[in-house]
Short mmCIF file of C-alpha atoms and ligand atoms in Angstrom, two decimals:
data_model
loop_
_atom_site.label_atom_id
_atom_site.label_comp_id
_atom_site.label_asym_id
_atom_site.label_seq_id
_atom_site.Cartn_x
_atom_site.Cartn_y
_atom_site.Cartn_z
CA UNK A 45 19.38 4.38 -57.94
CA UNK A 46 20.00 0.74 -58.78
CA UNK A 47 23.22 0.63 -56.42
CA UNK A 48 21.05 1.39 -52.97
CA UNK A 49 18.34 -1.29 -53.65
CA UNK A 50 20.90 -4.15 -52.45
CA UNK A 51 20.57 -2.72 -49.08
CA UNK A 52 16.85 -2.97 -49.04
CA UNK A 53 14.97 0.22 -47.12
CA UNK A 54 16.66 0.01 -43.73
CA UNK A 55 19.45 -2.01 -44.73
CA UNK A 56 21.88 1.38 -45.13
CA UNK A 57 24.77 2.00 -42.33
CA UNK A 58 22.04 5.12 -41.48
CA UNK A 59 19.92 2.47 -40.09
CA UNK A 60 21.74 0.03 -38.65
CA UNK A 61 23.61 2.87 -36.30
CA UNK A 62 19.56 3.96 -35.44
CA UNK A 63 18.62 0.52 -34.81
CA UNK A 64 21.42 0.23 -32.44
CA UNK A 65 21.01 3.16 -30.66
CA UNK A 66 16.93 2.07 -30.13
CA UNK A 67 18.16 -1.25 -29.11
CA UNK A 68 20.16 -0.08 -26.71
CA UNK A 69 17.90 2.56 -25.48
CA UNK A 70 15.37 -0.35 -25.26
CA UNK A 71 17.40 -2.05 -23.24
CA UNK A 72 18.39 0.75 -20.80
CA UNK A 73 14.89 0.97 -19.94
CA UNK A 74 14.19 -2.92 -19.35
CA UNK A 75 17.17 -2.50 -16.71
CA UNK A 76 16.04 0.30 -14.79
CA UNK A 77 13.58 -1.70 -13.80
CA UNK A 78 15.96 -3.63 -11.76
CA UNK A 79 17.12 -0.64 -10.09
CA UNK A 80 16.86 0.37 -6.00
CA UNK A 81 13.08 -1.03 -5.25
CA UNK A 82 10.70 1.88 -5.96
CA UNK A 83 8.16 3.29 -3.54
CA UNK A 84 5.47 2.85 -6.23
CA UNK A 85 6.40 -1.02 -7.24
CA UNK A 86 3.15 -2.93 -7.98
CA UNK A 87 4.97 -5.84 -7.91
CA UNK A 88 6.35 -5.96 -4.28
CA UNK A 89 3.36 -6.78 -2.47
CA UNK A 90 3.30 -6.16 0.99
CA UNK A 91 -0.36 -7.55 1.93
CA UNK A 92 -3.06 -9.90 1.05
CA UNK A 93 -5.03 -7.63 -1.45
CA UNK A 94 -2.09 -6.79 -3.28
CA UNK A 95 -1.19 -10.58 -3.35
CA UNK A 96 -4.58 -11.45 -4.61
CA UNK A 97 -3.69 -9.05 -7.32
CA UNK A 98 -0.68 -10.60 -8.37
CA UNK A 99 -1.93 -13.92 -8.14
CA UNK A 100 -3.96 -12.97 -10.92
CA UNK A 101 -1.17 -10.68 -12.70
CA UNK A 102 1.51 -13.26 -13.32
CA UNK A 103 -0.26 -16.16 -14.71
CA UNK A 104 -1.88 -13.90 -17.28
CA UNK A 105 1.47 -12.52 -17.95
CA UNK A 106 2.57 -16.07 -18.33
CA UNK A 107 -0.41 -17.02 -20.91
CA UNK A 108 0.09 -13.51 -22.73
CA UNK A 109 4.02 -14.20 -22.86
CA UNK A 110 3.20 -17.65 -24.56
CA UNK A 111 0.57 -16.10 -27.21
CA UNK A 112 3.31 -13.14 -27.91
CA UNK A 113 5.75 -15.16 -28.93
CA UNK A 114 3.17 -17.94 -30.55
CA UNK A 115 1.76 -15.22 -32.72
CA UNK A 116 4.97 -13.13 -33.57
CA UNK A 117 6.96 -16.35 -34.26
CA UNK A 118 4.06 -17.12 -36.85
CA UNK A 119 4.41 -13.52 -38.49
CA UNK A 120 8.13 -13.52 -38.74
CA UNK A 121 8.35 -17.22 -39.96
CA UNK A 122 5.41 -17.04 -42.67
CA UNK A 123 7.20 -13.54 -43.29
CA UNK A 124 10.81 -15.35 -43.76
CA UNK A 125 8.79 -18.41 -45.58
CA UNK A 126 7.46 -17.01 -48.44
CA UNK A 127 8.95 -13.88 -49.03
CA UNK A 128 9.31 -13.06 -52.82
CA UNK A 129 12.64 -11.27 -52.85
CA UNK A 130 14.48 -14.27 -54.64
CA UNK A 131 11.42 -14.23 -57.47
CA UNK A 132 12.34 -10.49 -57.43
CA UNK A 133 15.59 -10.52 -58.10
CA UNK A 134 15.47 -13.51 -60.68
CA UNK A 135 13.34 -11.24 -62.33
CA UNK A 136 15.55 -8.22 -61.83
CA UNK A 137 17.80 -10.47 -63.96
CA UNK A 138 16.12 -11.03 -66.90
CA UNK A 139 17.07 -8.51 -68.73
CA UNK A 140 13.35 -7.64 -70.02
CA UNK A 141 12.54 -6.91 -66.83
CA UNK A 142 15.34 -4.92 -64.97
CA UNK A 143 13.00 -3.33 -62.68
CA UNK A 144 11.93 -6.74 -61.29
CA UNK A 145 8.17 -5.97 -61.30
CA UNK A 146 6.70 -8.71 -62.82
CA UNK A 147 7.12 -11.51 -60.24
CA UNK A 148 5.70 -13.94 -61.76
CA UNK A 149 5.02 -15.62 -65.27
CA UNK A 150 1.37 -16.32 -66.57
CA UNK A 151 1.77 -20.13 -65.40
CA UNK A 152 3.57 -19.65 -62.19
CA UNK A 153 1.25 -17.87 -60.51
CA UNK A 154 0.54 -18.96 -56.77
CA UNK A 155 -2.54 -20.46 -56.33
CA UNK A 156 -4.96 -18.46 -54.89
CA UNK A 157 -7.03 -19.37 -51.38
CA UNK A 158 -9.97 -17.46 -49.93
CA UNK A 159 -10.66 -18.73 -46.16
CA UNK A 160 -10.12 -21.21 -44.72
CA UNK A 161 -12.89 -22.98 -41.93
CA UNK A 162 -10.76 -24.99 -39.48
CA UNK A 163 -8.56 -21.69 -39.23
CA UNK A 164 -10.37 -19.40 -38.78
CA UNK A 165 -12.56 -21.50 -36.47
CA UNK A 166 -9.33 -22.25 -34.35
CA UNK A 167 -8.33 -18.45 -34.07
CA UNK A 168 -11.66 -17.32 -32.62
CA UNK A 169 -12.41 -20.50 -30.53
CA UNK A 170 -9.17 -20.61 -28.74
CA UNK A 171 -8.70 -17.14 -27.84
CA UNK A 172 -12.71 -17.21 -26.34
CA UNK A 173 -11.45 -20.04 -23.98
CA UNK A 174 -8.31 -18.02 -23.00
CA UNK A 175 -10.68 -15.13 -22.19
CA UNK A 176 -13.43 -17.22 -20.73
CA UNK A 177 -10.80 -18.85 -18.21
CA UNK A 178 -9.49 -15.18 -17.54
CA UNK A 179 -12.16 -13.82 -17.29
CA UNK A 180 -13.80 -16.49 -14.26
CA UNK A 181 -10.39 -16.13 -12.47
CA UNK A 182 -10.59 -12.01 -12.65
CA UNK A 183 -14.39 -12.08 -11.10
CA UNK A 184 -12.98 -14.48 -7.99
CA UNK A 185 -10.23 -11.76 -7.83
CA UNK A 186 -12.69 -8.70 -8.06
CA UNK A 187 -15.35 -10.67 -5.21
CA UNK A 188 -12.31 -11.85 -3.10
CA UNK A 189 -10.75 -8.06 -3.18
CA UNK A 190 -13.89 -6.61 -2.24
CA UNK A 191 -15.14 -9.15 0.74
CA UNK A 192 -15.12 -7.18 3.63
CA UNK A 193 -14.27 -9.58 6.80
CA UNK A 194 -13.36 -6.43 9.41
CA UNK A 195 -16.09 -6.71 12.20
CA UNK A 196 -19.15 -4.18 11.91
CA UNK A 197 -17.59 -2.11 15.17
CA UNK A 198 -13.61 -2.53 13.45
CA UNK A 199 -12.10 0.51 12.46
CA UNK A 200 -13.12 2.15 9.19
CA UNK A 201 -11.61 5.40 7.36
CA UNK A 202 -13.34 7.83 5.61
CA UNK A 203 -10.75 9.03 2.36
CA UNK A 204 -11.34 12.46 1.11
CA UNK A 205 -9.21 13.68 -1.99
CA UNK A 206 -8.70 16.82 -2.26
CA UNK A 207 -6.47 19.42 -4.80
CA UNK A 208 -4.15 18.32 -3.92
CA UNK A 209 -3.79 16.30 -0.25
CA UNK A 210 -5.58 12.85 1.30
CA UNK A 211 -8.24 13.41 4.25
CA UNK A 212 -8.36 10.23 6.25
CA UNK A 213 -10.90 10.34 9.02
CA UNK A 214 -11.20 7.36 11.59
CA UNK A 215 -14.22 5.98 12.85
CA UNK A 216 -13.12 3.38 15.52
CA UNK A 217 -16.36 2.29 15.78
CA UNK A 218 -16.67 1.14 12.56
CA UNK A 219 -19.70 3.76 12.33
CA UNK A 220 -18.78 6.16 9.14
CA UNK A 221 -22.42 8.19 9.51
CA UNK A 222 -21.10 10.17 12.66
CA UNK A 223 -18.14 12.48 12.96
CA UNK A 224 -15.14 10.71 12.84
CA UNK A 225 -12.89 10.38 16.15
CA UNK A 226 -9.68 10.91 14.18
CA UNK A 227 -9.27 13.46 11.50
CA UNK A 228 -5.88 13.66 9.93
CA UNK A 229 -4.12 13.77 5.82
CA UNK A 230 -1.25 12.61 4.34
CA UNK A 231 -0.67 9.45 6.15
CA UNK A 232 -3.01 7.12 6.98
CA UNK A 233 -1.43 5.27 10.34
CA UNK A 234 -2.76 1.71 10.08
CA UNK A 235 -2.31 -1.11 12.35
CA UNK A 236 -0.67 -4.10 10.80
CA UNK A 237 -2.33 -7.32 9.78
CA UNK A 238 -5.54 -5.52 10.02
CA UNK A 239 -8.51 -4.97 7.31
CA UNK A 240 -9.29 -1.63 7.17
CA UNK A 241 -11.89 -1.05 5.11
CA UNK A 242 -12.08 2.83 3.52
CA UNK A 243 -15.08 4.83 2.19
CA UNK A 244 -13.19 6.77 -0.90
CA UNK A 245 -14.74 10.35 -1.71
CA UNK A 246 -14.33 13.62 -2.77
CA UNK A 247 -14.21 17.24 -1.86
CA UNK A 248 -13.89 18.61 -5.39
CA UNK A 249 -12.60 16.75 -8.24
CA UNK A 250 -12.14 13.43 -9.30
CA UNK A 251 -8.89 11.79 -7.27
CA UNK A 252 -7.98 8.25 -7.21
CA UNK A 253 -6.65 6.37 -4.34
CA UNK A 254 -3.66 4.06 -4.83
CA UNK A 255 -0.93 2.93 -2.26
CA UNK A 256 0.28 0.37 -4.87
CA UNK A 257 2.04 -1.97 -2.88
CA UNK A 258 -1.19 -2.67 -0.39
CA UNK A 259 -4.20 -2.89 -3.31
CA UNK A 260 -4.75 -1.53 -6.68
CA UNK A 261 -6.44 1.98 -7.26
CA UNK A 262 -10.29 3.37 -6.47
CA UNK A 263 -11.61 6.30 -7.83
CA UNK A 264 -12.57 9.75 -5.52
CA UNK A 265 -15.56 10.85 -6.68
CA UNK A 266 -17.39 14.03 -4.92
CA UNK A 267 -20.95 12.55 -4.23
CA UNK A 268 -19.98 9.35 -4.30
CA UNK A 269 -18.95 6.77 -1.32
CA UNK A 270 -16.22 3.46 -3.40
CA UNK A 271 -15.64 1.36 -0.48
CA UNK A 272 -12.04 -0.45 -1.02
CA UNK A 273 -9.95 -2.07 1.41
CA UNK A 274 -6.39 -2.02 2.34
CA UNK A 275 -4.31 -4.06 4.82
CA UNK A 276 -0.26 -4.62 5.14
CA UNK A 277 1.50 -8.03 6.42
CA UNK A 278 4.08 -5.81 8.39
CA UNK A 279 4.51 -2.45 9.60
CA UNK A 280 6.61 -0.07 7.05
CA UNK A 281 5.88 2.91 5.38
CA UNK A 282 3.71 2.55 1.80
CA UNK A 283 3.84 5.55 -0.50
CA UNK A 284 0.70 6.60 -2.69
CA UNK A 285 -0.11 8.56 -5.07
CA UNK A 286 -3.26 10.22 -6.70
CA UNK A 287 -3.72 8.48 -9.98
CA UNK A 288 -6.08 10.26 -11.81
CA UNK A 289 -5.47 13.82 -13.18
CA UNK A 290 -6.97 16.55 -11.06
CA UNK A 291 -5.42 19.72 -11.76
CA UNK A 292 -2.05 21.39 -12.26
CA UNK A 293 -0.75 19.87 -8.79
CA UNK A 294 -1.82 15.65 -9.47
CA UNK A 295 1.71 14.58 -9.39
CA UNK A 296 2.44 16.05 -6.11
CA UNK A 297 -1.22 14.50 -4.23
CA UNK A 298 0.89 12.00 -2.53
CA UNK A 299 0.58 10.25 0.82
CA UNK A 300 1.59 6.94 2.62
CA UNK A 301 0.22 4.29 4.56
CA UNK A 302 2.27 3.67 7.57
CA UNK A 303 1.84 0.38 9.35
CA UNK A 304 2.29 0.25 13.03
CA UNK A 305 2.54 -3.06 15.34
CA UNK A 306 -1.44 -2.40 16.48
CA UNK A 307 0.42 -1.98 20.38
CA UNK A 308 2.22 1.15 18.64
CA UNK A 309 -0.85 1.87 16.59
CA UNK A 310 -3.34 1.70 19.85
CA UNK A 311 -0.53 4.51 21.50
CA UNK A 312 -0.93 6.48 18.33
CA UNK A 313 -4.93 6.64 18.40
CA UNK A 314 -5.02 7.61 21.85
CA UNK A 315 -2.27 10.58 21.22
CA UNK A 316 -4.78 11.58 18.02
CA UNK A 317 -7.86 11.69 20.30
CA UNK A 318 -6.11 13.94 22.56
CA UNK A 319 -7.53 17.70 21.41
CA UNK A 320 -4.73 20.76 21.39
CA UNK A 321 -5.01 22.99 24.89
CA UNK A 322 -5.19 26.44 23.61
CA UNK A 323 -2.07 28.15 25.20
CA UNK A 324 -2.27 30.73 27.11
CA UNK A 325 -0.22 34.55 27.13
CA UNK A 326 3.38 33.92 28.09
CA UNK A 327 3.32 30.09 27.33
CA UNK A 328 5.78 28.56 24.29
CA UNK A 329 4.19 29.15 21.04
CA UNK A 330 1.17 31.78 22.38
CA UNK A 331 2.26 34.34 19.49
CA UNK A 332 2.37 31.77 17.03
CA UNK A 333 -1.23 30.40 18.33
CA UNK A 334 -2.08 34.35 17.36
CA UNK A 335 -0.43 34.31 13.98
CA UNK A 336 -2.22 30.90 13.64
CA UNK A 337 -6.03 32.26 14.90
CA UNK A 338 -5.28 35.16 12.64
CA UNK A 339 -4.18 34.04 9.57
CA UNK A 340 -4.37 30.14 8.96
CA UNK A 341 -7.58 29.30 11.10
CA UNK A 342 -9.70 30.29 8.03
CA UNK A 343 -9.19 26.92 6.83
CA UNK A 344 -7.38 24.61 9.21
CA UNK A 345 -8.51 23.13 12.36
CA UNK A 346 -7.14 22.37 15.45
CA UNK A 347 -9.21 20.59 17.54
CA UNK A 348 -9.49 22.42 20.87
CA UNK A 349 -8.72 25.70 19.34
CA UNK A 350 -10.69 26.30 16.08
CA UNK A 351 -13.04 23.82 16.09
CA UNK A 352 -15.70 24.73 13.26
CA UNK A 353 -18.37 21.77 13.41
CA UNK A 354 -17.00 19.96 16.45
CA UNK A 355 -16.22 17.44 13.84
CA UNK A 356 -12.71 18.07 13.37
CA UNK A 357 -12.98 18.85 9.63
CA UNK A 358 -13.81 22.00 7.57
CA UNK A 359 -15.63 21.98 5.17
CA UNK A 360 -16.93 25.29 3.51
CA UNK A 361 -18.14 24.62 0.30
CA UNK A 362 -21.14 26.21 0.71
CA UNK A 363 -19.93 29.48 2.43
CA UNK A 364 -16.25 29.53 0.79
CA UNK A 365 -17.46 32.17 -1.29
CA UNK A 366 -17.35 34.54 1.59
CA UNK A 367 -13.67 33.22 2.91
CA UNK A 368 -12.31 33.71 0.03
CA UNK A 369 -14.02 36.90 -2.08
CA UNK A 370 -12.02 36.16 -4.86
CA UNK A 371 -14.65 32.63 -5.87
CA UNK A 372 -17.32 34.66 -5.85
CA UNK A 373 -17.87 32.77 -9.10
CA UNK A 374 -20.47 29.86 -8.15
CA UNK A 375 -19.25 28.16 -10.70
CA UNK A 376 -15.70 27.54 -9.15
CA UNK A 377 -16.48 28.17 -5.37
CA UNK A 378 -18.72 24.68 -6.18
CA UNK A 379 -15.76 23.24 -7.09
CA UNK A 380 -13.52 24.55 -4.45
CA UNK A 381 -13.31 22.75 -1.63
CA UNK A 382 -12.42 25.04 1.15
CA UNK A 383 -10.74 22.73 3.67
CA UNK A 384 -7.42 22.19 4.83
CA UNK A 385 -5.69 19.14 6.81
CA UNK A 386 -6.24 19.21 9.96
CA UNK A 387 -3.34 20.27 12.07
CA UNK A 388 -4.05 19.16 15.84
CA UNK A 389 -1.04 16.56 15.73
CA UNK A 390 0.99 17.98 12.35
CA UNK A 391 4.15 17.74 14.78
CA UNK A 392 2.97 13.70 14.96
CA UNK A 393 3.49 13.41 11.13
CA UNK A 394 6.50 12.75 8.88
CA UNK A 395 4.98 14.83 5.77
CA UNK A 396 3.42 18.08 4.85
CA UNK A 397 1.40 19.31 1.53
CA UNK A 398 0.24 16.07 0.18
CA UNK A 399 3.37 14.31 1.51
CA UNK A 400 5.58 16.61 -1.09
CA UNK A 401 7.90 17.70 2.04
CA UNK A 402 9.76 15.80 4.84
CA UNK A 403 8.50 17.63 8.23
CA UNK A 404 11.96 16.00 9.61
CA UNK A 405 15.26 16.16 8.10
CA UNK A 406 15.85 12.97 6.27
CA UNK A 407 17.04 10.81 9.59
CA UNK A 408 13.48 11.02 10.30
CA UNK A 409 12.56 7.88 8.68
CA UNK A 410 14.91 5.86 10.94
CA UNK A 411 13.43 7.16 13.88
CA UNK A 412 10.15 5.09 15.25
CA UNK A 413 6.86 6.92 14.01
CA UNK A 414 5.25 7.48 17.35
CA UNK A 415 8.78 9.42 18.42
CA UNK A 416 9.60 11.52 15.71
CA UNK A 417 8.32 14.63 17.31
CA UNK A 418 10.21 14.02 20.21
CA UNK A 419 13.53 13.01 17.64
CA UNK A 420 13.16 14.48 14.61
CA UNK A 421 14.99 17.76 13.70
CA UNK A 422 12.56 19.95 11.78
CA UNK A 423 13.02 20.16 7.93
CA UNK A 424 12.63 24.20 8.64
CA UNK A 425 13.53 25.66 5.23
CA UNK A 426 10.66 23.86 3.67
CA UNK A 427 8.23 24.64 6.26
CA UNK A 428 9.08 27.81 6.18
CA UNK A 429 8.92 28.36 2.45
CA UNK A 430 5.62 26.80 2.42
CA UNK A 431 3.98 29.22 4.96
CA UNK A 432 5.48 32.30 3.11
CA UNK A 433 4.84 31.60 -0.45
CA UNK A 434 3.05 27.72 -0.88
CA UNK A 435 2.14 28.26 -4.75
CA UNK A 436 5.53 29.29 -5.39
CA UNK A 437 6.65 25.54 -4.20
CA UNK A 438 3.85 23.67 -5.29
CA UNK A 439 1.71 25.11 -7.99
CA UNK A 440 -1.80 25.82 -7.32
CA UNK A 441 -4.85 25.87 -10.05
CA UNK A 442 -4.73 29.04 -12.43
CA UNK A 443 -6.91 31.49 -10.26
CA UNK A 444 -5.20 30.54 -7.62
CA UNK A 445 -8.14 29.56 -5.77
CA UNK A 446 -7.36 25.69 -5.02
CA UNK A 447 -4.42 24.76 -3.13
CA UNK A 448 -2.73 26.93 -0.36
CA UNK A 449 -2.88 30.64 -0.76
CA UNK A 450 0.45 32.73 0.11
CA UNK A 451 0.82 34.57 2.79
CA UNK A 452 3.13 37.59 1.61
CA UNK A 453 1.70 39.84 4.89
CA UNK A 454 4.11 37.90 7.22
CA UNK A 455 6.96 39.03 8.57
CA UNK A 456 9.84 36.70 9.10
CA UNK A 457 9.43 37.02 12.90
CA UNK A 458 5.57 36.00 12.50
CA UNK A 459 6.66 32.98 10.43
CA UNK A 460 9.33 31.79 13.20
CA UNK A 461 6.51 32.39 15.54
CA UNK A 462 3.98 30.41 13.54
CA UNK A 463 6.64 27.16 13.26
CA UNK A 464 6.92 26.92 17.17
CA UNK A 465 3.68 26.88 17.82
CA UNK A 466 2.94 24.51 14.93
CA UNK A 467 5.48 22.65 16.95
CA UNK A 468 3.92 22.73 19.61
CA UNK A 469 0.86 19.90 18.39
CA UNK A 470 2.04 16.86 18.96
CU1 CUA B 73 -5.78 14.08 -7.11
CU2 CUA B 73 -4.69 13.57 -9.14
#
């Protein structure tokens, strides 16, 4: 018993092999941080609200850096100072005490001190100014991140979360209380150097909107209009990702922001306002439109060819119930949202099912955006798979009711059908 004291409690070769290994595991994580730049790094701005953000982030680093080390050097040096283990084992050696438990004779005995006022008035008065300054540079921050300088008749978006996929509808008027000119999801084509403000919403649950490398995060919240604003220095794709938890499928509610030069992005708009021509017998695709009108036009528009409200989005909420018998529960058909991305220009996009798949093979992202469907070579299997069986590849919620339903009634020549005309809207 005596013989393992020397080593004190952690001092055994157990211990110092389990340090090691948490040192080093320590360390492996600190370095993957300098690995390939990540789609999701908060720290590689790539426009002004972002760089407002870190403007604020690193100095307060820096301060909180300096009061780490300030307050942990104090702990481990008062620690080192007056630790009693010599006393102890003086003690130990007296050999009327071999246990080494009384430290300390009648007349040695530390003095004793209770408080002390210039202390204690330092520790609380110094960390209030810290704050204080924080705090004042944080509410410039929060006024400058929220000061909307677009025009009144600029563009605007409209951001609807959904289980589990991004709405963005575009109102190039700048008017969000009519039907949007521009309804598309998954990637929200932005010109560069641009303000855009957003009005961030909901269809069911709570989502929240981040492309991290163009501004911080705003909540979705059904009822509820957040404007936040987002704007990019160049033209590049910006991945995003819903960041609060909304069901089984919240890691895979991606999306991206792709830039455009605003020449490229004015080509783009006027290629979105274009509706789909519905085709007619004998034309490219006409079975597939038939698949399509039978089976998928439930839920998603085409402009042109399904049009529900003339507004380019679903939105059955209150009548999902009768879509889909199996919500009869008001309960959960409230919460279900009963739309689907519009598809009038899917071909025109690089992503599918909250940007989970490539639409393209993986050249695609070399390609320029506004020629991809002209370029690209379709990412097929995944398509595919996600027509025939979409839970199977990306779960749904556990009655099945959110998300994509399958669709185990079509035949493989349907499905090959269904692709070319999907195709087909450019
Ligand atoms: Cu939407 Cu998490």
């Amino acid at each position: 018993m005596m013989g393992t004291r020397t080593h004190g409690r952690f001092g055994g070769p157990f211990w110092r092999r389990v340090r090691l290994v948490l040192i080093a595991l320590g360390a492996a994580l600190a370095l993957t941080a300098c690995a390939d730049e990540h789609p999701l790094d908060t720290l590689a701005e790539a426009g002004p609200d972002a760089q407002e953000i870190n403007d604020l982030f690193f100095p307060v680093l820096g301060v909180a850096i300096v009061v780490f080390f300030l307050v942990q050097g104090a702990i481990v040096y008062l620690a080192m100072r007056y630790r009693v283990r010599r006393k102890a084992e003086a003690a130990r050696a007296r050999s009327d005490d071999p246990d080494g438990d009384d430290l300390y004779g009648d007349d040695e005995y530390p003095e004793q001190v209770h408080g002390n006022l210039r202390l204690e008035l330092a520790w609380t008065i110094i960390p209030t100014i810290l704050l204080a300054v924080i705090s004042v540079f944080t509410l410039i921050s929060l006024v400058e991140l929220n000061e909307v300088t677009a025009a009144e008749d600029d563009l605007r978006v409209t951001v609807v979360g959904q289980q589990w996929w991004w709405e963005f509808q575009y109102h190039l008027d700048g008017d969000t209380s009519t039907p949007p000119d521009i309804v598309t999801a998954n990637e929200l084509v932005m010109p560069a150097r641009q303000q855009v403000p957003l009005e961030i919403t909901s269809r069911d649950v709570i989502h929240s909107f981040w492309i991290p490398r163009l501004n911080g995060k705003r909540d979705a919240v059904p009822g509820r209009n957040h404007p936040w604003i987002i704007e990019a220095d160049e033209a590049g794709r910006y991945m995003g990702q819903c960041t609060e938890f909304c069901g089984l499928s919240h890691a895979y509610m991606r999306m991206y922001a792709v830039v455009l030069e605003p020449a490229e992005w004015e080509t783009w708009v006027q290629g979105q306002l274009v509706d789909a021509a519905p085709l007619e017998p004998g034309e490219p695709g006409y079975e597939g439109q038939e698949v399509f009108l039978a089976n998928c036009a439930n839920c998603h528009v085409v402009n042109g060819v399904t049009d529900v409200n003339l507004d380019g989005v679903v939105d059955r909420t209150a009548d999902y119930a009768d879509v889909m018998p199996r919500t009869n529960d008001p309960l959960t058909s409230a919460l279900v949202a009963g739309a689907a991305p519009n598809l009038t220009h899917l071909a025109s996009r690089t992503t599918f099912a909250g940007s989970i798949f490539d639409l393209y093979d993986g050249r695609a992202e070399r390609i320029p955006y506004l020629e991809v469907a002209d370029r690209g070579d379709l990412n097929r299997g995944d398509l595919e798979a996600w027509i025939r069986n979409a839970p199977e590849r990306k779960a749904n919620d556990a009655d099945g009711a959110r998300g994509m339903t399958a669709f185990p009634g079509l035949t493989e020549g349907e499905i090959d059908a269904l692709v070319e005309y999907l195709m087909t809207l450019r």
